[in-house]
Amino acid sequence: MSAVAAPAAATIADAEDSPHPRGGLRERFVPAAGLFLLPNIVLVAVFLLTPLVMAFYYSFQKLGPLGTTQYLGINNYADLFQDSVFWRSMFNTAIFTIVTVPVGMAIGLGAAVLLNGLLPGRLLYRAIIFLPLVVSGIATGVLGAWMFDQYNGFIDKGLAAIGISGPQWQSSGTWSMVSIMLVTIWQRIGFDMLIYLAGLQSIDGRVLEAATMDGASTWQRFRQVVFPLLGPSTFFLLVMNFIYSFQVFDTVWAMTRGGPSYDTTTVVTYAYRASFDEHGPQQLGYGAAIGIVIFAITLAVTVLQWRLSRTRDVTG
């Protein structure tokens, strides 16, 4: 046996005779990993799973403001699907999602591409774009309500300075929704930019260099190399922005409270109004049913997007 093979054989024999093989090492790490995960599991169970189970339970009840309950079966859901205001809020939420998600992602991608280069002062620009995201949704909504006030708002005063009469931001349902969309896009651009910027910085420069050597133009490199490599970032943003759009509440409530009439009411604001509106019957069980429907829709769309992403990765 050679001098090299002998130590190798001895090492293999020692590993086979060792009382702590690889499986034992893994078994020792599992309890430690469980201890590190335990606080997060407890928080998820207390603040996420428990409220979800309670909401599902209450969605079959008639729950009064004093805590009295009456079992209704599926009556809350039956009434929900016959509720014209619910379907109107679903339509408003769908329009809000269709507009804000792709527009915000496109602007965020453009900002990320621009600020990924050697632009002077790019760190300052990144901070400015990201700043609205760290402000609370209520504060952003209050600021948006002031900006789009149709009598004394900053936007209308700016338009009047150049001789343009501003639209009726508060009294027109269409323009009220437009104002909410603009504020939301402004607030979410920083998040989209941050995720896309991380994706751009993870792309190997040698790939772009090879595309340049093959004669690809700047647009061809972006369309055929960069954008496909940003697929995971795009998928993550689609899921997160969709969930946010179906759960938007604070900005809408601070700006319009779902009005005028129900023109800017989203499904979450309608759930809140059904559950806690001081000017009408407080139907907490009915509001819980709306919440369960929102959860089911977001879960279904997320699973669908995940499956489509897996299919694309396999076929690609």
Coordinates of C-alpha atoms in Angstrom, one line a residue, residues 206-217 221:
R206 CA -18.7 38.4 -16.4
V207 CA -22.1 37.5 -17.9
L208 CA -22.6 41.1 -19.0
E209 CA -19.1 41.2 -20.3
A210 CA -19.7 38.1 -22.4
A211 CA -22.9 39.6 -23.8
T212 CA -21.0 42.8 -24.7
M213 CA -18.3 40.8 -26.5
D214 CA -21.0 39.0 -28.5
G215 CA -22.1 42.3 -29.8
A216 CA -25.3 42.8 -27.7
S217 CA -26.4 46.4 -27.3
R221 CA -28.2 43.1 -22.6

